[in-house]
Amino acid sequence: MTPSNPHLIIAAGGTGGHMFPAQALSEVMLRRGWRVTLSTDARGARYTDGFSHAVGVRQVASATFARGGVAARLVAPFRILGGILGATLRMWREKPDVVVGFGGYPTIPAMAAAWLTRTPVMLHEQNGILGRVNRLFARRVDVVACGTWPTVLPEGVEGVHTGNPVRAAVLERAGAPYMPPGDWPMSLLVFGGSQGARILADCVPEAVARLPEGLRGHLRIAQQARPEDHARVTEAYRRIGVRAEVEPFFRDMPRRLSEAQLVISRAGASSVADISVIGRPAILIPYAAATANHQAANAAGLVDVNAAVMISESRLTPDGLAQAIETILTEPAAADAMAQSALSAGVPDAAERLAALVEELARKGAA
């Protein structure tokens, strides 16, 4: 690949919710002949295993005001300023064609540098409510692309609905045939994202224990749980005689989603996108501490088309969750209708839509 290829810098924060759609866009842009550089911090670098080796990974100095003690918060602005200075100098030298930010504090250096150097710049907001950093830049970018629709935007800012890009591994399973529940082994997939999964570790095994024995005996459970919860979740399923795989992270999530009769999940934007593109019934439990309760906004799209049941944390109990599981897994026709409704809400070409906006920005920048 020669330097004459157009150059895209993707800036993404250090969670799967930011990194997975960034990865999806990088896959499309590489196929279109672009050079792609990922700008992130050390935390985000942990998610780069799924990126193509053709993507250059650049770790930048950044910080957050949301974590750490007083000393860390005092140092944060200086780390951010240092990151902006370094990114600006590199951008003057490299002159990338477009910068796209996916949110999170590690995107600040690249987004600020793009604004300072007048580089065409776009942000993509995965959630129904803008995150702090995207809110900061929303009036300073050329395009605001929205993964969830409608997205609550600052007054005077217009968004373009693209949907949330999903990785190639998810697209390979898009619309996979759904096997409705019945008197045979059924897969229940449980995952909670990178934050706040403890409540699922506490509640889901207790809910499964309350299911009728005949239904419980057909279940095969795969549950993501934090390392500190692994032993007790594993033991909880062993006690009630249910086969369960409990791991901190499943690298074959698209396969597991496609094989599931039911998904229990947080309502992170990427999770909702994956569930809808593959098309599976879901019970969504929004993370109550999410900024501006944006996970509830994310879940609304699937709930509104009867593809998912939403249970708020404040109302989550083992008895209530058991009832929701039993209702879905004992009504095959309704479960199948939920799967089809989820599929109807999916945007499998979201990465292509976003790529088209990138190339349009590049053309305008070159004019």
mmCIF file of C-alpha atoms in Angstrom:
data_model
loop_
_atom_site.group_PDB
_atom_site.id
_atom_site.type_symbol
_atom_site.label_atom_id
_atom_site.label_comp_id
_atom_site.label_asym_id
_atom_site.label_seq_id
_atom_site.Cartn_x
_atom_site.Cartn_y
_atom_site.Cartn_z
ATOM 1 C CA MET A 1 0.000 0.000 0.000
ATOM 2 C CA THR A 2 1.585 3.292 -1.050
ATOM 3 C CA PRO A 3 1.493 6.659 0.718
ATOM 4 C CA SER A 4 -0.730 7.942 -2.103
ATOM 5 C CA ASN A 5 -3.652 6.019 -0.621
ATOM 6 C CA PRO A 6 -6.040 8.275 1.298
ATOM 7 C CA HIS A 7 -5.381 8.236 5.038
ATOM 8 C CA LEU A 8 -8.030 7.883 7.757
ATOM 9 C CA ILE A 9 -7.327 8.361 11.447
ATOM 10 C CA ILE A 10 -9.836 6.613 13.694
ATOM 11 C CA ALA A 11 -9.902 7.770 17.315
ATOM 12 C CA ALA A 12 -11.642 5.505 19.817
ATOM 13 C CA GLY A 13 -11.818 5.190 23.595
ATOM 14 C CA GLY A 14 -10.887 2.198 25.662
ATOM 15 C CA THR A 15 -14.094 0.156 25.824
ATOM 16 C CA GLY A 16 -15.607 -2.392 23.492
ATOM 17 C CA GLY A 17 -18.552 -0.049 22.907
ATOM 18 C CA HIS A 18 -16.200 2.401 21.188
ATOM 19 C CA MET A 19 -13.670 -0.028 19.742
ATOM 20 C CA PHE A 20 -15.967 -2.538 18.030
ATOM 21 C CA PRO A 21 -17.638 -0.016 15.683
ATOM 22 C CA ALA A 22 -14.212 1.549 15.090
ATOM 23 C CA GLN A 23 -12.935 -1.876 14.069
ATOM 24 C CA ALA A 24 -15.916 -2.352 11.741
ATOM 25 C CA LEU A 25 -15.210 0.937 9.962
ATOM 26 C CA SER A 26 -11.513 0.102 9.648
ATOM 27 C CA GLU A 27 -12.386 -3.174 7.909
ATOM 28 C CA VAL A 28 -14.472 -1.387 5.287
ATOM 29 C CA MET A 29 -11.962 1.417 4.707
ATOM 30 C CA LEU A 30 -9.094 -1.042 4.222
ATOM 31 C CA ARG A 31 -11.164 -2.849 1.581
ATOM 32 C CA ARG A 32 -11.695 0.497 -0.142
ATOM 33 C CA GLY A 33 -7.951 1.043 -0.357
ATOM 34 C CA TRP A 34 -7.465 3.504 2.500
ATOM 35 C CA ARG A 35 -4.605 3.610 4.968
ATOM 36 C CA VAL A 36 -6.007 3.457 8.497
ATOM 37 C CA THR A 37 -4.435 4.546 11.765
ATOM 38 C CA LEU A 38 -6.086 3.900 15.130
ATOM 39 C CA SER A 39 -5.496 6.526 17.814
ATOM 40 C CA THR A 40 -6.244 5.289 21.338
ATOM 41 C CA ASP A 41 -4.682 4.923 24.779
ATOM 42 C CA ALA A 42 -3.186 1.946 26.600
ATOM 43 C CA ARG A 43 -6.627 0.777 27.742
ATOM 44 C CA GLY A 44 -7.963 0.860 24.194
ATOM 45 C CA ALA A 45 -4.908 -0.978 22.911
ATOM 46 C CA ARG A 46 -6.182 -4.075 24.732
ATOM 47 C CA TYR A 47 -9.005 -4.299 22.165
ATOM 48 C CA THR A 48 -6.801 -4.165 19.080
ATOM 49 C CA ASP A 49 -6.411 -7.932 18.642
ATOM 50 C CA GLY A 50 -9.450 -7.933 16.368
ATOM 51 C CA PHE A 51 -8.094 -5.175 14.113
ATOM 52 C CA SER A 52 -6.278 -6.026 10.896
ATOM 53 C CA HIS A 53 -2.489 -5.944 11.070
ATOM 54 C CA ALA A 54 -2.719 -3.338 8.299
ATOM 55 C CA VAL A 55 -4.119 -0.837 10.819
ATOM 56 C CA GLY A 56 -1.434 1.274 12.445
ATOM 57 C CA VAL A 57 -2.029 1.568 16.207
ATOM 58 C CA ARG A 58 -0.918 4.806 17.860
ATOM 59 C CA GLN A 59 -1.127 5.167 21.638
ATOM 60 C CA VAL A 60 -1.679 8.743 22.754
ATOM 61 C CA ALA A 61 -1.399 10.453 26.118
ATOM 62 C CA SER A 62 -4.872 11.048 27.522
ATOM 63 C CA ALA A 63 -6.715 10.879 30.820
ATOM 64 C CA THR A 64 -10.163 10.991 32.331
ATOM 65 C CA PHE A 65 -11.564 13.162 35.078
ATOM 66 C CA ALA A 66 -14.023 10.411 36.007
ATOM 67 C CA ARG A 67 -11.591 7.975 37.649
ATOM 68 C CA GLY A 68 -8.720 8.094 40.102
ATOM 69 C CA GLY A 69 -7.954 10.203 43.137
ATOM 70 C CA VAL A 70 -7.283 13.896 43.545
ATOM 71 C CA ALA A 71 -3.702 13.626 42.233
ATOM 72 C CA ALA A 72 -4.812 11.802 39.081
ATOM 73 C CA ARG A 73 -7.469 14.420 38.382
ATOM 74 C CA LEU A 74 -4.986 17.247 38.850
ATOM 75 C CA VAL A 75 -2.598 15.638 36.370
ATOM 76 C CA ALA A 76 -5.346 14.814 33.829
ATOM 77 C CA PRO A 77 -5.491 18.206 32.048
ATOM 78 C CA PHE A 78 -1.722 18.234 31.557
ATOM 79 C CA ARG A 79 -1.759 14.724 30.087
ATOM 80 C CA ILE A 80 -4.590 15.696 27.746
ATOM 81 C CA LEU A 81 -2.798 18.888 26.663
ATOM 82 C CA GLY A 82 0.363 16.904 26.010
ATOM 83 C CA GLY A 83 -1.612 14.441 23.917
ATOM 84 C CA ILE A 84 -3.229 17.255 21.918
ATOM 85 C CA LEU A 85 0.144 18.890 21.238
ATOM 86 C CA GLY A 86 1.679 15.619 20.049
ATOM 87 C CA ALA A 87 -1.331 14.744 17.884
ATOM 88 C CA THR A 88 -1.400 18.226 16.343
ATOM 89 C CA LEU A 89 2.269 18.109 15.355
ATOM 90 C CA ARG A 90 1.803 14.660 13.784
ATOM 91 C CA MET A 91 -1.305 15.817 11.944
ATOM 92 C CA TRP A 92 0.533 18.811 10.460
ATOM 93 C CA ARG A 93 3.180 16.415 9.153
ATOM 94 C CA GLU A 94 0.923 13.587 7.965
ATOM 95 C CA LYS A 95 -2.028 15.614 6.665
ATOM 96 C CA PRO A 96 -4.616 12.811 6.955
ATOM 97 C CA ASP A 97 -7.656 13.073 4.731
ATOM 98 C CA VAL A 98 -10.284 12.489 7.432
ATOM 99 C CA VAL A 99 -10.455 11.927 11.193
ATOM 100 C CA VAL A 100 -13.357 9.987 12.754
ATOM 101 C CA GLY A 101 -13.904 9.901 16.516
ATOM 102 C CA PHE A 102 -15.972 7.235 18.256
ATOM 103 C CA GLY A 103 -16.051 8.802 21.708
ATOM 104 C CA GLY A 104 -14.201 8.336 24.979
ATOM 105 C CA TYR A 105 -11.465 10.446 26.569
ATOM 106 C CA PRO A 106 -8.667 8.895 24.438
ATOM 107 C CA THR A 107 -10.246 10.540 21.368
ATOM 108 C CA ILE A 108 -9.640 14.072 22.653
ATOM 109 C CA PRO A 109 -6.084 14.482 21.257
ATOM 110 C CA ALA A 110 -6.945 13.406 17.700
ATOM 111 C CA MET A 111 -10.286 15.246 17.600
ATOM 112 C CA ALA A 112 -8.782 18.468 18.964
ATOM 113 C CA ALA A 113 -5.839 18.174 16.568
ATOM 114 C CA ALA A 114 -8.213 17.728 13.614
ATOM 115 C CA TRP A 115 -10.115 20.851 14.612
ATOM 116 C CA LEU A 116 -6.900 22.859 15.084
ATOM 117 C CA THR A 117 -5.458 21.758 11.726
ATOM 118 C CA ARG A 118 -8.787 22.116 9.878
ATOM 119 C CA THR A 119 -8.739 18.463 8.903
ATOM 120 C CA PRO A 120 -12.178 17.102 7.851
ATOM 121 C CA VAL A 121 -13.563 15.462 10.977
ATOM 122 C CA MET A 122 -16.610 13.441 11.902
ATOM 123 C CA LEU A 123 -17.807 11.865 15.110
ATOM 124 C CA HIS A 124 -19.909 8.754 15.519
ATOM 125 C CA GLU A 125 -22.125 8.453 18.576
ATOM 126 C CA GLN A 126 -23.177 4.902 19.328
ATOM 127 C CA ASN A 127 -25.741 5.701 22.023
ATOM 128 C CA GLY A 128 -29.066 7.484 22.055
ATOM 129 C CA ILE A 129 -27.537 10.276 24.158
ATOM 130 C CA LEU A 130 -24.163 11.860 23.394
ATOM 131 C CA GLY A 131 -21.257 10.915 25.614
ATOM 132 C CA ARG A 132 -19.280 13.661 27.349
ATOM 133 C CA VAL A 133 -16.478 13.875 24.796
ATOM 134 C CA ASN A 134 -18.746 13.691 21.755
ATOM 135 C CA ARG A 135 -20.922 16.383 23.306
ATOM 136 C CA LEU A 136 -17.810 18.560 23.635
ATOM 137 C CA PHE A 137 -16.978 18.205 19.926
ATOM 138 C CA ALA A 138 -20.483 18.027 18.420
ATOM 139 C CA ARG A 139 -20.470 21.694 17.320
ATOM 140 C CA ARG A 140 -16.870 21.520 16.082
ATOM 141 C CA VAL A 141 -17.091 18.679 13.560
ATOM 142 C CA ASP A 142 -18.296 18.465 9.973
ATOM 143 C CA VAL A 143 -20.677 15.525 10.491
ATOM 144 C CA VAL A 144 -22.345 13.882 13.499
ATOM 145 C CA ALA A 145 -23.199 10.266 12.625
ATOM 146 C CA CYS A 146 -25.692 8.554 14.912
ATOM 147 C CA GLY A 147 -25.839 4.846 15.669
ATOM 148 C CA THR A 148 -29.103 4.948 17.640
ATOM 149 C CA TRP A 149 -32.074 6.800 16.226
ATOM 150 C CA PRO A 150 -33.280 9.180 17.338
ATOM 151 C CA THR A 151 -30.223 10.510 19.187
ATOM 152 C CA VAL A 152 -30.574 13.417 21.611
ATOM 153 C CA LEU A 153 -28.324 16.151 20.143
ATOM 154 C CA PRO A 154 -27.361 19.661 21.293
ATOM 155 C CA GLU A 155 -29.585 22.431 19.965
ATOM 156 C CA GLY A 156 -28.615 23.390 16.445
ATOM 157 C CA VAL A 157 -26.695 20.169 15.747
ATOM 158 C CA GLU A 158 -28.082 17.857 13.076
ATOM 159 C CA GLY A 159 -27.257 14.175 12.939
ATOM 160 C CA VAL A 160 -27.100 11.596 10.172
ATOM 161 C CA HIS A 161 -28.502 8.167 11.005
ATOM 162 C CA THR A 162 -25.986 5.500 10.006
ATOM 163 C CA GLY A 163 -26.687 2.792 12.565
ATOM 164 C CA ASN A 164 -23.943 1.187 14.623
ATOM 165 C CA PRO A 165 -21.264 -0.602 12.580
ATOM 166 C CA VAL A 166 -20.765 -4.260 13.478
ATOM 167 C CA ARG A 167 -17.636 -6.311 12.926
ATOM 168 C CA ALA A 168 -17.199 -8.625 9.941
ATOM 169 C CA ALA A 169 -17.555 -11.650 12.245
ATOM 170 C CA VAL A 170 -21.041 -10.433 13.192
ATOM 171 C CA LEU A 171 -22.000 -9.691 9.584
ATOM 172 C CA GLU A 172 -21.073 -13.259 8.654
ATOM 173 C CA ARG A 173 -23.896 -14.370 10.992
ATOM 174 C CA ALA A 174 -26.365 -11.650 9.989
ATOM 175 C CA GLY A 175 -29.873 -13.024 9.765
ATOM 176 C CA ALA A 176 -28.774 -16.550 10.713
ATOM 177 C CA PRO A 177 -31.848 -18.840 10.897
ATOM 178 C CA TYR A 178 -33.406 -18.845 14.366
ATOM 179 C CA MET A 179 -34.393 -22.118 16.028
ATOM 180 C CA PRO A 180 -37.317 -21.324 18.331
ATOM 181 C CA PRO A 181 -37.327 -22.790 21.859
ATOM 182 C CA GLY A 182 -38.757 -26.245 22.431
ATOM 183 C CA ASP A 183 -38.194 -29.609 24.097
ATOM 184 C CA TRP A 184 -34.555 -29.795 23.110
ATOM 185 C CA PRO A 185 -31.279 -28.236 24.314
ATOM 186 C CA MET A 186 -31.588 -24.459 24.304
ATOM 187 C CA SER A 187 -28.842 -21.878 24.511
ATOM 188 C CA LEU A 188 -29.128 -18.950 26.913
ATOM 189 C CA LEU A 189 -26.397 -16.338 26.375
ATOM 190 C CA VAL A 190 -25.668 -13.835 29.146
ATOM 191 C CA PHE A 191 -23.221 -10.958 28.867
ATOM 192 C CA GLY A 192 -22.798 -7.611 30.514
ATOM 193 C CA GLY A 193 -20.266 -5.552 28.639
ATOM 194 C CA SER A 194 -17.130 -4.098 30.158
ATOM 195 C CA GLN A 195 -18.880 -2.439 33.107
ATOM 196 C CA GLY A 196 -21.501 -3.341 35.645
ATOM 197 C CA ALA A 197 -21.836 -7.093 34.969
ATOM 198 C CA ARG A 198 -21.943 -8.049 38.653
ATOM 199 C CA ILE A 199 -25.699 -7.661 38.881
ATOM 200 C CA LEU A 200 -26.081 -10.312 36.170
ATOM 201 C CA ALA A 201 -23.713 -12.599 38.086
ATOM 202 C CA ASP A 202 -25.905 -12.079 41.146
ATOM 203 C CA CYS A 203 -29.316 -12.371 39.537
ATOM 204 C CA VAL A 204 -29.242 -14.690 36.518
ATOM 205 C CA PRO A 205 -28.218 -17.929 38.312
ATOM 206 C CA GLU A 206 -30.857 -17.229 40.966
ATOM 207 C CA ALA A 207 -33.470 -16.675 38.255
ATOM 208 C CA VAL A 208 -32.507 -19.885 36.446
ATOM 209 C CA ALA A 209 -32.852 -21.772 39.749
ATOM 210 C CA ARG A 210 -36.481 -20.591 39.942
ATOM 211 C CA LEU A 211 -37.434 -21.927 36.496
ATOM 212 C CA PRO A 212 -39.572 -25.080 36.234
ATOM 213 C CA GLU A 213 -37.347 -28.159 36.370
ATOM 214 C CA GLY A 214 -38.381 -29.335 32.913
ATOM 215 C CA LEU A 215 -37.389 -26.029 31.305
ATOM 216 C CA ARG A 216 -34.216 -25.703 33.362
ATOM 217 C CA GLY A 217 -33.093 -29.151 32.285
ATOM 218 C CA HIS A 218 -33.034 -28.096 28.617
ATOM 219 C CA LEU A 219 -30.845 -25.028 29.201
ATOM 220 C CA ARG A 220 -27.218 -24.653 28.180
ATOM 221 C CA ILE A 221 -25.898 -21.380 29.534
ATOM 222 C CA ALA A 222 -22.933 -19.286 28.430
ATOM 223 C CA GLN A 223 -22.358 -16.351 30.770
ATOM 224 C CA GLN A 224 -19.693 -13.693 30.799
ATOM 225 C CA ALA A 225 -18.658 -12.854 34.341
ATOM 226 C CA ARG A 226 -15.844 -10.833 35.811
ATOM 227 C CA PRO A 227 -12.878 -12.877 37.091
ATOM 228 C CA GLU A 228 -13.783 -12.150 40.714
ATOM 229 C CA ASP A 229 -17.296 -13.543 40.123
ATOM 230 C CA HIS A 230 -16.265 -16.604 38.115
ATOM 231 C CA ALA A 231 -16.071 -19.152 40.931
ATOM 232 C CA ARG A 232 -19.364 -18.298 42.602
ATOM 233 C CA VAL A 233 -21.320 -18.137 39.310
ATOM 234 C CA THR A 234 -19.872 -21.483 38.225
ATOM 235 C CA GLU A 235 -20.759 -22.996 41.604
ATOM 236 C CA ALA A 236 -24.283 -21.557 41.499
ATOM 237 C CA TYR A 237 -25.005 -23.362 38.225
ATOM 238 C CA ARG A 238 -23.338 -26.553 39.416
ATOM 239 C CA ARG A 239 -25.582 -26.574 42.507
ATOM 240 C CA ILE A 240 -28.756 -26.527 40.412
ATOM 241 C CA GLY A 241 -27.445 -29.023 37.871
ATOM 242 C CA VAL A 242 -27.358 -26.685 34.852
ATOM 243 C CA ARG A 243 -24.607 -26.933 32.261
ATOM 244 C CA ALA A 244 -22.858 -23.587 32.057
ATOM 245 C CA GLU A 245 -19.760 -22.055 30.517
ATOM 246 C CA VAL A 246 -18.638 -19.082 32.581
ATOM 247 C CA GLU A 247 -15.831 -16.934 31.194
ATOM 248 C CA PRO A 248 -14.637 -13.312 31.496
ATOM 249 C CA PHE A 249 -14.849 -12.884 27.724
ATOM 250 C CA PHE A 250 -16.104 -14.945 24.789
ATOM 251 C CA ARG A 251 -14.067 -14.362 21.629
ATOM 252 C CA ASP A 252 -16.636 -16.266 19.555
ATOM 253 C CA MET A 253 -19.577 -14.066 20.571
ATOM 254 C CA PRO A 254 -21.079 -13.866 17.044
ATOM 255 C CA ARG A 255 -21.338 -17.679 16.887
ATOM 256 C CA ARG A 256 -22.855 -17.848 20.353
ATOM 257 C CA LEU A 257 -25.363 -15.129 19.479
ATOM 258 C CA SER A 258 -26.424 -16.954 16.330
ATOM 259 C CA GLU A 259 -26.975 -20.189 18.275
ATOM 260 C CA ALA A 260 -28.890 -18.607 21.182
ATOM 261 C CA GLN A 261 -32.610 -19.025 21.771
ATOM 262 C CA LEU A 262 -32.500 -16.068 24.178
ATOM 263 C CA VAL A 263 -30.006 -13.354 25.101
ATOM 264 C CA ILE A 264 -29.795 -11.567 28.444
ATOM 265 C CA SER A 265 -27.634 -8.498 28.168
ATOM 266 C CA ARG A 266 -26.849 -4.975 29.142
ATOM 267 C CA ALA A 267 -27.986 -2.442 26.536
ATOM 268 C CA GLY A 268 -24.659 -1.109 25.311
ATOM 269 C CA ALA A 269 -24.946 0.201 21.765
ATOM 270 C CA SER A 270 -22.681 -2.457 20.248
ATOM 271 C CA SER A 271 -24.514 -5.238 22.073
ATOM 272 C CA VAL A 272 -27.878 -3.987 20.817
ATOM 273 C CA ALA A 273 -26.484 -3.688 17.282
ATOM 274 C CA ASP A 274 -25.087 -7.236 17.314
ATOM 275 C CA ILE A 275 -28.351 -8.655 18.689
ATOM 276 C CA SER A 276 -30.417 -6.883 16.031
ATOM 277 C CA VAL A 277 -28.163 -7.659 13.049
ATOM 278 C CA ILE A 278 -28.143 -11.382 13.921
ATOM 279 C CA GLY A 279 -31.765 -11.229 15.088
ATOM 280 C CA ARG A 280 -32.374 -12.752 18.523
ATOM 281 C CA PRO A 281 -34.959 -12.285 21.311
ATOM 282 C CA ALA A 282 -33.465 -10.420 24.238
ATOM 283 C CA ILE A 283 -33.989 -9.373 27.813
ATOM 284 C CA LEU A 284 -32.136 -6.071 28.197
ATOM 285 C CA ILE A 285 -31.069 -4.692 31.567
ATOM 286 C CA PRO A 286 -29.694 -1.170 31.061
ATOM 287 C CA TYR A 287 -26.704 -0.172 33.156
ATOM 288 C CA ALA A 288 -28.192 2.293 35.635
ATOM 289 C CA ALA A 289 -24.940 4.235 36.102
ATOM 290 C CA ALA A 290 -24.534 4.904 32.370
ATOM 291 C CA THR A 291 -24.256 8.615 31.579
ATOM 292 C CA ALA A 292 -27.727 10.179 31.235
ATOM 293 C CA ASN A 293 -29.219 6.665 31.354
ATOM 294 C CA HIS A 294 -28.232 6.248 27.694
ATOM 295 C CA GLN A 295 -28.517 2.449 27.781
ATOM 296 C CA ALA A 296 -32.270 2.748 28.297
ATOM 297 C CA ALA A 297 -32.389 4.898 25.160
ATOM 298 C CA ASN A 298 -30.365 2.244 23.332
ATOM 299 C CA ALA A 299 -32.798 -0.499 24.362
ATOM 300 C CA ALA A 300 -35.884 1.440 23.312
ATOM 301 C CA GLY A 301 -35.521 0.603 19.613
ATOM 302 C CA LEU A 302 -35.777 -3.150 20.195
ATOM 303 C CA VAL A 303 -38.436 -2.779 22.890
ATOM 304 C CA ASP A 304 -40.603 -0.600 20.636
ATOM 305 C CA VAL A 305 -40.742 -3.306 17.942
ATOM 306 C CA ASN A 306 -41.402 -6.071 20.518
ATOM 307 C CA ALA A 307 -38.000 -7.674 19.940
ATOM 308 C CA ALA A 308 -36.862 -7.285 23.536
ATOM 309 C CA VAL A 309 -38.077 -6.986 27.102
ATOM 310 C CA MET A 310 -36.420 -4.248 29.138
ATOM 311 C CA ILE A 311 -36.040 -4.580 32.906
ATOM 312 C CA SER A 312 -34.560 -1.656 34.801
ATOM 313 C CA GLU A 313 -31.982 -2.396 37.498
ATOM 314 C CA SER A 314 -34.297 -0.991 40.160
ATOM 315 C CA ARG A 315 -36.947 -3.575 39.213
ATOM 316 C CA LEU A 316 -34.624 -6.525 38.580
ATOM 317 C CA THR A 317 -35.322 -9.492 40.852
ATOM 318 C CA PRO A 318 -34.659 -13.218 40.399
ATOM 319 C CA ASP A 319 -38.411 -13.895 40.404
ATOM 320 C CA GLY A 320 -39.181 -11.229 37.796
ATOM 321 C CA LEU A 321 -36.296 -12.313 35.560
ATOM 322 C CA ALA A 322 -37.322 -15.971 35.860
ATOM 323 C CA GLN A 323 -40.835 -15.054 34.753
ATOM 324 C CA ALA A 324 -39.527 -13.172 31.707
ATOM 325 C CA ILE A 325 -37.228 -16.076 30.736
ATOM 326 C CA GLU A 326 -40.022 -18.623 31.131
ATOM 327 C CA THR A 327 -42.491 -16.549 29.110
ATOM 328 C CA ILE A 328 -40.143 -16.303 26.125
ATOM 329 C CA LEU A 329 -38.800 -19.867 26.214
ATOM 330 C CA THR A 330 -42.228 -21.507 26.532
ATOM 331 C CA GLU A 331 -43.843 -19.592 23.652
ATOM 332 C CA PRO A 332 -42.007 -20.628 20.475
ATOM 333 C CA ALA A 333 -44.134 -18.583 18.077
ATOM 334 C CA ALA A 334 -43.720 -15.422 20.154
ATOM 335 C CA ALA A 335 -39.970 -16.003 20.494
ATOM 336 C CA ASP A 336 -39.674 -16.445 16.734
ATOM 337 C CA ALA A 337 -41.621 -13.207 16.188
ATOM 338 C CA MET A 338 -39.224 -11.425 18.562
ATOM 339 C CA ALA A 339 -36.258 -12.718 16.571
ATOM 340 C CA GLN A 340 -37.740 -11.466 13.306
ATOM 341 C CA SER A 341 -38.573 -8.101 14.856
ATOM 342 C CA ALA A 342 -34.998 -7.758 16.120
ATOM 343 C CA LEU A 343 -33.748 -8.457 12.615
ATOM 344 C CA SER A 344 -36.041 -5.780 11.191
ATOM 345 C CA ALA A 345 -34.439 -3.204 13.510
ATOM 346 C CA GLY A 346 -30.878 -4.061 12.481
ATOM 347 C CA VAL A 347 -28.706 -1.932 10.191
ATOM 348 C CA PRO A 348 -26.239 -4.445 8.728
ATOM 349 C CA ASP A 349 -24.783 -1.906 6.300
ATOM 350 C CA ALA A 350 -23.999 0.693 8.989
ATOM 351 C CA ALA A 351 -20.239 0.472 8.386
ATOM 352 C CA GLU A 352 -20.775 1.018 4.655
ATOM 353 C CA ARG A 353 -22.965 4.054 5.368
ATOM 354 C CA LEU A 354 -20.272 5.472 7.639
ATOM 355 C CA ALA A 355 -17.576 4.753 5.049
ATOM 356 C CA ALA A 356 -19.596 6.649 2.434
ATOM 357 C CA LEU A 357 -19.671 9.685 4.736
ATOM 358 C CA VAL A 358 -15.893 9.412 5.224
ATOM 359 C CA GLU A 359 -15.286 9.428 1.484
ATOM 360 C CA GLU A 360 -17.715 12.306 0.957
ATOM 361 C CA LEU A 361 -15.824 14.326 3.588
ATOM 362 C CA ALA A 362 -12.517 13.506 1.886
ATOM 363 C CA ARG A 363 -13.844 14.722 -1.474
ATOM 364 C CA LYS A 364 -15.078 17.986 0.041
ATOM 365 C CA GLY A 365 -11.756 18.458 1.836
ATOM 366 C CA ALA A 366 -9.830 17.973 -1.390
ATOM 367 C CA ALA A 367 -12.037 20.359 -3.390
#
